[in-house]
Short mmCIF file of C-alpha atoms in Angstrom, two decimals:
data_model
loop_
_atom_site.label_atom_id
_atom_site.label_comp_id
_atom_site.label_asym_id
_atom_site.label_seq_id
_atom_site.Cartn_x
_atom_site.Cartn_y
_atom_site.Cartn_z
CA MET A 1 0.00 0.00 0.00
CA THR A 2 1.13 3.53 -0.63
CA SER A 3 2.09 6.11 1.98
CA LYS A 4 -1.12 7.98 1.10
CA GLN A 5 -3.25 4.87 1.68
CA LEU A 6 -1.50 4.28 5.00
CA GLU A 7 -2.23 7.83 6.10
CA GLN A 8 -5.88 7.38 5.13
CA ALA A 9 -6.02 4.22 7.20
CA TYR A 10 -4.71 6.12 10.21
CA GLY A 11 -6.85 9.18 9.60
CA SER A 12 -3.77 11.38 9.83
CA THR A 13 -0.09 11.43 9.03
CA PRO A 14 1.74 8.77 11.07
CA PRO A 15 3.93 10.29 13.80
CA THR A 16 7.09 8.81 12.33
CA PRO A 17 8.03 8.09 8.70
CA PRO A 18 6.74 4.58 7.92
CA PHE A 19 9.25 3.88 5.17
CA PRO A 20 12.98 4.16 4.67
CA LYS A 21 14.04 7.38 2.98
CA SER A 22 14.74 7.12 -0.73
CA VAL A 23 18.42 7.08 -1.63
CA VAL A 24 19.42 9.90 -3.96
CA ALA A 25 21.27 8.60 -6.99
CA VAL A 26 24.80 9.98 -7.30
CA SER A 27 26.18 8.02 -10.25
CA PRO A 28 26.69 9.81 -13.57
CA ARG A 29 23.76 9.74 -15.96
CA LYS A 30 23.84 7.66 -19.09
CA LYS A 31 24.09 9.51 -22.41
CA GLU A 32 20.37 8.99 -22.97
CA ASN A 33 18.18 8.78 -19.90
CA ILE A 34 15.21 6.47 -19.66
CA LEU A 35 12.53 9.08 -20.31
CA ALA A 36 14.35 10.02 -23.52
CA GLN A 37 14.51 6.35 -24.52
CA ILE A 38 10.79 5.94 -23.94
CA ARG A 39 10.00 9.14 -25.82
CA ASN A 40 12.10 8.06 -28.82
CA THR A 41 10.95 4.44 -28.97
CA LYS A 42 7.41 4.95 -27.64
CA THR A 43 8.03 1.79 -25.66
CA LEU A 44 8.09 1.04 -21.92
CA LYS A 45 9.79 -2.19 -20.88
CA ILE A 46 8.78 -3.68 -17.53
CA ALA A 47 9.79 -7.00 -15.99
CA MET A 48 7.35 -8.77 -13.72
CA ARG A 49 7.48 -11.88 -11.61
CA THR A 50 5.63 -14.97 -12.79
CA ASP A 51 5.65 -16.63 -9.37
CA ALA A 52 4.60 -13.97 -6.88
CA ALA A 53 0.83 -13.68 -6.49
CA PRO A 54 -0.81 -11.23 -5.90
CA PHE A 55 1.89 -8.95 -7.37
CA GLY A 56 2.87 -10.75 -10.55
CA TYR A 57 1.97 -14.19 -11.83
CA VAL A 58 0.69 -15.97 -14.93
CA ASP A 59 -2.76 -17.53 -15.09
CA ALA A 60 -1.85 -21.02 -16.27
CA GLN A 61 -5.27 -21.72 -17.78
CA LYS A 62 -5.52 -18.49 -19.79
CA ASN A 63 -1.77 -17.85 -20.14
CA LEU A 64 -2.28 -14.22 -19.14
CA TRP A 65 -0.42 -11.89 -16.79
CA LYS A 66 -2.30 -11.28 -13.57
CA GLY A 67 -1.78 -9.20 -10.46
CA TYR A 68 -0.86 -5.74 -9.23
CA CYS A 69 2.22 -5.35 -11.44
CA GLU A 70 0.29 -6.12 -14.63
CA ASP A 71 -2.17 -3.32 -13.86
CA LEU A 72 0.61 -0.99 -12.73
CA ALA A 73 2.47 -1.51 -16.02
CA ASP A 74 -0.55 -0.50 -18.11
CA SER A 75 -1.32 2.45 -15.85
CA LEU A 76 2.28 3.70 -15.95
CA GLY A 77 2.28 3.44 -19.75
CA LYS A 78 -0.78 5.70 -19.97
CA HIS A 79 0.75 8.12 -17.45
CA LEU A 80 3.97 8.40 -19.46
CA ALA A 81 2.09 8.87 -22.74
CA GLN A 82 0.45 11.92 -21.17
CA LYS A 83 3.62 13.20 -19.55
CA LEU A 84 5.67 12.85 -22.75
CA ASN A 85 2.85 14.08 -25.00
CA ILE A 86 2.62 10.95 -27.14
CA PRO A 87 -0.98 10.93 -28.49
CA SER A 88 -0.55 7.56 -30.19
CA GLY A 89 0.25 5.99 -26.82
CA ILE A 90 3.15 3.97 -25.46
CA LYS A 91 3.65 0.29 -26.11
CA VAL A 92 4.12 -1.60 -22.84
CA VAL A 93 6.40 -4.62 -23.20
CA LYS A 94 6.10 -7.06 -20.28
CA LEU A 95 8.96 -9.49 -19.71
CA PRO A 96 9.17 -12.29 -17.12
CA SER A 97 11.51 -11.91 -14.17
CA SER A 98 12.49 -14.20 -11.33
CA LEU A 99 14.07 -14.05 -7.90
CA GLU A 100 17.38 -14.93 -9.55
CA ASN A 101 17.47 -12.44 -12.47
CA ARG A 102 15.31 -9.48 -11.33
CA PHE A 103 18.26 -7.17 -10.58
CA GLU A 104 20.31 -8.21 -13.61
CA LEU A 105 17.49 -7.34 -16.00
CA VAL A 106 17.60 -3.77 -14.70
CA ARG A 107 21.40 -3.52 -14.50
CA GLU A 108 21.78 -4.61 -18.12
CA ASN A 109 19.09 -2.16 -19.30
CA THR A 110 16.94 -5.02 -20.59
CA VAL A 111 14.01 -3.32 -18.87
CA HIS A 112 13.30 0.14 -17.49
CA LEU A 113 12.08 -1.24 -14.16
CA GLU A 114 11.11 -4.47 -12.43
CA CYS A 115 7.92 -4.89 -10.42
CA GLY A 116 7.50 -7.51 -7.73
CA PRO A 117 7.72 -8.13 -3.98
CA ASN A 118 11.21 -6.66 -3.76
CA THR A 119 12.28 -5.70 -0.27
CA ILE A 120 14.01 -2.31 -0.32
CA ARG A 121 17.69 -2.88 0.44
CA THR A 122 21.09 -1.26 -0.07
CA ASP A 123 23.32 -4.20 -0.95
CA GLN A 124 22.64 -4.38 -4.70
CA LYS A 125 25.23 -2.72 -6.93
CA ASN A 126 23.94 -0.25 -9.55
CA ILE A 127 20.38 -0.64 -8.28
CA ARG A 128 17.99 1.83 -6.69
CA PHE A 129 14.45 1.35 -5.44
CA SER A 130 11.34 3.43 -5.76
CA GLU A 131 9.39 4.64 -2.79
CA PRO A 132 7.49 1.78 -1.14
CA PHE A 133 4.16 0.68 -2.52
CA PHE A 134 3.37 -2.11 -0.02
CA VAL A 135 4.44 -3.42 3.37
CA SER A 136 4.51 -7.03 4.52
CA GLY A 137 6.42 -9.19 6.96
CA THR A 138 7.90 -12.64 7.50
CA ARG A 139 5.70 -15.46 8.77
CA PHE A 140 5.75 -19.25 8.91
CA LEU A 141 3.11 -21.20 7.01
CA VAL A 142 2.17 -24.41 8.84
CA ARG A 143 -0.58 -27.00 8.73
CA ASN A 144 -2.90 -26.92 11.71
CA ASP A 145 -1.69 -30.32 12.92
CA LYS A 146 1.96 -29.15 12.79
CA ALA A 147 1.40 -25.81 14.53
CA PRO A 148 1.87 -27.07 18.13
CA LYS A 149 5.47 -28.12 17.42
CA ILE A 150 6.49 -24.74 15.92
CA ASN A 151 7.81 -22.75 18.89
CA LEU A 152 9.35 -19.59 17.49
CA ASN A 153 10.97 -18.84 20.84
CA SER A 154 13.06 -22.00 20.47
CA ASN A 155 15.93 -22.68 18.04
CA LEU A 156 13.67 -24.80 15.76
CA ALA A 157 16.46 -27.40 15.70
CA GLU A 158 14.12 -30.29 14.90
CA ILE A 159 11.97 -28.38 12.44
CA ARG A 160 12.27 -28.79 8.65
CA THR A 161 11.83 -25.26 7.37
CA GLY A 162 11.43 -24.44 3.69
CA VAL A 163 12.61 -21.12 2.27
CA LEU A 164 13.44 -19.55 -1.10
CA ARG A 165 17.17 -19.69 -1.70
CA ASP A 166 19.04 -16.36 -1.91
CA SER A 167 16.04 -14.36 -0.68
CA THR A 168 16.10 -11.82 2.14
CA THR A 169 13.94 -14.29 4.07
CA ALA A 170 16.63 -16.96 3.72
CA LYS A 171 19.13 -14.56 5.27
CA PHE A 172 16.71 -13.83 8.11
CA LEU A 173 16.17 -17.55 8.72
CA GLN A 174 19.91 -18.25 8.82
CA GLU A 175 20.55 -15.41 11.26
CA THR A 176 17.57 -16.02 13.55
CA TYR A 177 17.24 -19.82 13.50
CA PRO A 178 20.69 -21.15 12.48
CA GLN A 179 19.94 -24.61 13.88
CA THR A 180 16.74 -25.24 11.94
CA LYS A 181 16.84 -27.86 9.16
CA VAL A 182 16.69 -25.65 6.09
CA VAL A 183 15.10 -27.01 2.92
CA ASP A 184 15.89 -24.76 -0.07
CA PHE A 185 13.44 -24.08 -2.86
CA GLN A 186 14.34 -22.17 -6.01
CA GLY A 187 13.25 -21.41 -9.54
CA LYS A 188 10.02 -19.94 -10.83
CA LYS A 189 8.00 -22.59 -8.96
CA GLY A 190 9.95 -22.28 -5.73
CA ARG A 191 7.17 -20.75 -3.63
CA THR A 192 4.55 -22.99 -5.23
CA ASN A 193 6.58 -26.08 -4.41
CA GLY A 194 7.33 -24.79 -0.92
CA VAL A 195 3.64 -24.44 -0.10
CA LYS A 196 2.97 -27.88 -1.61
CA ALA A 197 5.71 -29.29 0.63
CA VAL A 198 3.83 -27.94 3.66
CA THR A 199 0.63 -29.51 2.33
CA ASN A 200 2.13 -32.97 1.85
CA GLY A 201 4.27 -32.86 5.00
CA LYS A 202 7.69 -32.83 3.33
CA VAL A 203 8.50 -29.76 5.43
CA ASP A 204 7.07 -28.67 8.77
CA ALA A 205 6.86 -25.03 7.73
CA PHE A 206 7.59 -22.69 4.85
CA VAL A 207 8.75 -19.18 5.65
CA SER A 208 8.08 -16.16 3.43
CA ASP A 209 6.23 -12.83 3.42
CA GLY A 210 2.75 -13.28 4.85
CA VAL A 211 0.88 -11.74 1.92
CA LEU A 212 2.71 -13.97 -0.58
CA LEU A 213 1.88 -17.06 1.46
CA ALA A 214 -1.80 -16.11 1.75
CA ALA A 215 -2.01 -15.43 -1.99
CA GLU A 216 -0.28 -18.70 -2.88
CA ILE A 217 -2.73 -20.66 -0.73
CA ALA A 218 -5.57 -19.02 -2.64
CA ARG A 219 -3.87 -19.58 -6.02
CA GLN A 220 -3.54 -23.32 -5.28
CA ASN A 221 -7.20 -23.47 -4.24
CA LEU A 222 -6.26 -24.69 -0.77
CA SER A 223 -8.57 -24.14 2.17
CA PRO A 224 -7.06 -21.43 4.41
CA ASP A 225 -8.86 -23.01 7.38
CA ASN A 226 -6.38 -25.90 7.24
CA TYR A 227 -3.33 -23.66 7.65
CA GLN A 228 -1.91 -21.03 9.96
CA LEU A 229 0.36 -18.06 9.38
CA ILE A 230 2.45 -17.57 12.51
CA PRO A 231 3.13 -15.47 14.43
CA GLU A 232 0.24 -13.00 14.47
CA LYS A 233 2.67 -10.07 14.27
CA PRO A 234 5.31 -10.19 11.50
CA LEU A 235 8.86 -11.20 12.38
CA THR A 236 10.26 -8.58 9.99
CA CYS A 237 9.06 -5.36 8.37
CA ASP A 238 9.53 -5.54 4.62
CA TYR A 239 8.80 -2.54 2.40
CA TYR A 240 8.39 -3.31 -1.30
CA GLY A 241 9.77 -0.99 -3.98
CA LEU A 242 10.10 -1.11 -7.75
CA VAL A 243 13.62 -1.98 -8.93
CA LEU A 244 15.21 0.91 -10.87
CA PRO A 245 18.64 1.52 -12.39
CA GLU A 246 21.12 3.66 -10.52
CA GLY A 247 22.08 7.02 -11.92
CA ASP A 248 18.85 8.31 -13.48
CA SER A 249 17.28 10.59 -10.90
CA GLU A 250 14.71 11.94 -13.38
CA TRP A 251 13.35 8.44 -13.96
CA GLN A 252 13.34 7.71 -10.23
CA ASN A 253 11.42 10.90 -9.52
CA THR A 254 8.94 10.19 -12.33
CA VAL A 255 8.21 6.71 -10.97
CA ASN A 256 7.92 7.97 -7.39
CA VAL A 257 5.47 10.71 -8.36
CA PHE A 258 3.41 8.14 -10.27
CA LEU A 259 3.30 5.82 -7.24
CA ARG A 260 2.48 8.68 -4.89
CA PHE A 261 -0.49 10.04 -6.75
CA GLN A 262 -1.85 7.18 -8.82
CA GLN A 263 -5.46 6.28 -8.24
CA LEU A 264 -5.03 2.63 -9.14
CA GLN A 265 -7.96 0.60 -7.82
CA ASN A 266 -6.45 -2.86 -7.92
CA LYS A 267 -8.54 -5.83 -6.92
CA SER A 268 -5.41 -7.96 -6.70
CA LEU A 269 -4.36 -6.25 -3.45
CA GLU A 270 -7.75 -5.33 -1.93
CA GLU A 271 -8.07 -8.75 -0.32
CA TYR A 272 -4.78 -8.24 1.53
CA SER A 273 -5.11 -4.59 2.52
CA SER A 274 -6.18 -5.39 6.09
CA LEU A 275 -3.13 -7.62 6.56
CA ALA A 276 -0.91 -4.86 5.18
CA VAL A 277 -2.46 -2.23 7.48
CA ASN A 278 -1.97 -4.51 10.50
CA ASP A 279 1.66 -5.13 9.56
CA ALA A 280 2.27 -1.42 9.00
CA ASP A 281 0.66 -0.58 12.34
CA TYR A 282 2.96 -3.03 14.10
CA CYS A 283 6.03 -1.78 12.25
CA LEU A 284 5.24 1.87 13.03
CA ASN A 285 4.79 1.13 16.71
CA ARG A 286 8.01 -0.88 16.76
CA GLN A 287 9.84 1.98 15.07
CA ARG A 288 8.71 4.47 17.71
CA LYS A 289 10.07 2.38 20.56
#
């Protein structure tokens, strides 16, 4: 959810900034910045995840893009056509991205931005992030019958815990529960297979962002009554931003203004807005302490 939506949920401006401050790009600009490229080619190139409902995924039956990022791409294309005064419109090219290649696609200028559940971070070379558009947090997905054995105050030494390899969640799991029995999942079906592993008992739990777990349960047509997301409050506070190239402040500002003032009514995220508000409320209170 956007900062504006968060403020509306509170009824006023939160007492402390809910999101990390944007980093100002300091690298030299390329010879032709991204807005100039888009103006000259009348084309916007956006990468989106195929495995991250409700943000970006492919409907297997209809072979169509679905989710927040698909709608955002079309909306941004219309916004840029207006901004750049292109009456004929801008062609929006949507390319698949993954957990493994999302940053490289932006670094190599294959796309102008990448949209997905990307936690804002500072350890990626030649990468910047937009202002946050959603907040979520880490939780463990467990079957009801397995829940009693998952004591998050213990070291989880006897627990088989699934996680996506090379994700920020994997780093959190290693640092917080180094003795747990980690089961790595990877590839475009990593989260899908991780949730299936919880279903069939191959792992005791699968750890990821709560909203992604809830959406994957729904996507697999599983009954949410048979599962639990624990704990009630998130273990981490993860702010999602669009992945942008370093060194093009004009493009960063354009994207941030679009995110700040867009009136995108997206059904893909409506179902999870209450979870996001609860997570943001917790994270704000934790930040004030």
